[in-house]
Amino acid sequence: MAIGTKELATSELDTFDDQRLVEELRKAKEELFNLRFQSATGQLESHGRIRAVKRDIARLYTVIRERELGIRATPAPVETGKAKKSKAKKADAADTAEVKEEAE
């Protein structure tokens, strides 16, 4: 994923797990380092890119901190199809048992 794009919008960051947020933060910091190095050597073509990467880093830090404080919910882990079926079967069995108890 490219840093400094619409792909790093807050709504998109909400779907990332904590490990992926940390990985994106590492990538953004590395890119900022490289951009600063290019700026110092006079090779930087787009100075606005530094600003965009800094904002992405701030956005990532904000989402991570909000999750720590419980302000922003972490994404639910994705379950496999088998787990969903077994839970559905257990729920159906419990409903059937309740109906039988009420009938008696």
Short mmCIF file of C-alpha atoms in Angstrom, two decimals, residues 31-102:
data_model
loop_
_atom_site.label_atom_id
_atom_site.label_comp_id
_atom_site.label_asym_id
_atom_site.label_seq_id
_atom_site.Cartn_x
_atom_site.Cartn_y
_atom_site.Cartn_z
CA GLU A 31 9.73 6.55 3.93
CA LEU A 32 9.94 9.81 5.88
CA PHE A 33 13.60 9.07 6.66
CA ASN A 34 14.33 8.46 2.98
CA LEU A 35 12.49 11.63 1.97
CA ARG A 36 14.43 13.71 4.49
CA PHE A 37 17.66 12.20 3.23
CA GLN A 38 16.71 13.07 -0.35
CA SER A 39 15.83 16.60 0.74
CA ALA A 40 19.19 17.07 2.43
CA THR A 41 21.07 15.90 -0.66
CA GLY A 42 18.95 17.99 -3.02
CA GLN A 43 17.37 15.01 -4.78
CA LEU A 44 13.81 15.45 -3.52
CA GLU A 45 11.34 16.21 -6.30
CA SER A 46 8.10 16.49 -4.34
CA HIS A 47 8.32 18.43 -1.07
CA GLY A 48 4.60 17.93 -0.47
CA ARG A 49 5.26 14.24 -0.07
CA ILE A 50 7.02 14.88 3.26
CA ARG A 51 3.92 16.63 4.55
CA ALA A 52 1.64 13.77 3.42
CA VAL A 53 3.82 11.13 5.08
CA LYS A 54 3.97 13.12 8.32
CA ARG A 55 0.19 13.29 8.34
CA ASP A 56 -0.05 9.56 7.72
CA ILE A 57 2.26 8.91 10.67
CA ALA A 58 0.13 11.15 12.89
CA ARG A 59 -3.02 9.40 11.67
CA LEU A 60 -1.55 5.97 12.47
CA TYR A 61 -0.43 7.09 15.94
CA THR A 62 -3.91 8.48 16.60
CA VAL A 63 -5.68 5.26 15.65
CA ILE A 64 -3.27 3.16 17.74
CA ARG A 65 -3.72 5.41 20.77
CA GLU A 66 -7.50 5.51 20.44
CA ARG A 67 -7.55 1.71 20.46
CA GLU A 68 -5.40 1.66 23.60
CA LEU A 69 -7.84 4.01 25.33
CA GLY A 70 -10.89 2.12 24.09
CA ILE A 71 -12.22 5.06 22.08
CA ARG A 72 -11.96 3.18 18.79
CA ALA A 73 -12.98 -0.48 18.54
CA THR A 74 -10.51 -3.05 17.27
CA PRO A 75 -11.72 -5.13 14.32
CA ALA A 76 -13.31 -8.45 15.19
CA PRO A 77 -11.29 -11.51 14.18
CA VAL A 78 -12.59 -13.25 11.10
CA GLU A 79 -14.00 -16.69 11.84
CA THR A 80 -13.79 -19.66 9.51
CA GLY A 81 -16.90 -21.16 7.95
CA LYS A 82 -16.75 -24.29 10.12
CA ALA A 83 -16.83 -22.30 13.35
CA LYS A 84 -19.89 -20.39 12.20
CA LYS A 85 -21.71 -23.60 11.28
CA SER A 86 -20.97 -25.27 14.59
CA LYS A 87 -22.16 -22.20 16.51
CA ALA A 88 -25.32 -22.13 14.42
CA LYS A 89 -25.94 -25.80 15.16
CA LYS A 90 -25.42 -25.22 18.90
CA ALA A 91 -27.81 -22.28 18.82
CA ASP A 92 -30.43 -24.37 16.99
CA ALA A 93 -30.01 -27.18 19.49
CA ALA A 94 -30.42 -24.77 22.40
CA ASP A 95 -33.56 -23.28 20.84
CA THR A 96 -35.01 -26.76 20.33
CA ALA A 97 -34.28 -27.68 23.95
CA GLU A 98 -36.00 -24.53 25.20
CA VAL A 99 -39.10 -25.25 23.10
CA LYS A 100 -39.29 -28.80 24.50
CA GLU A 101 -38.99 -27.54 28.08
CA GLU A 102 -41.74 -25.00 27.53
#
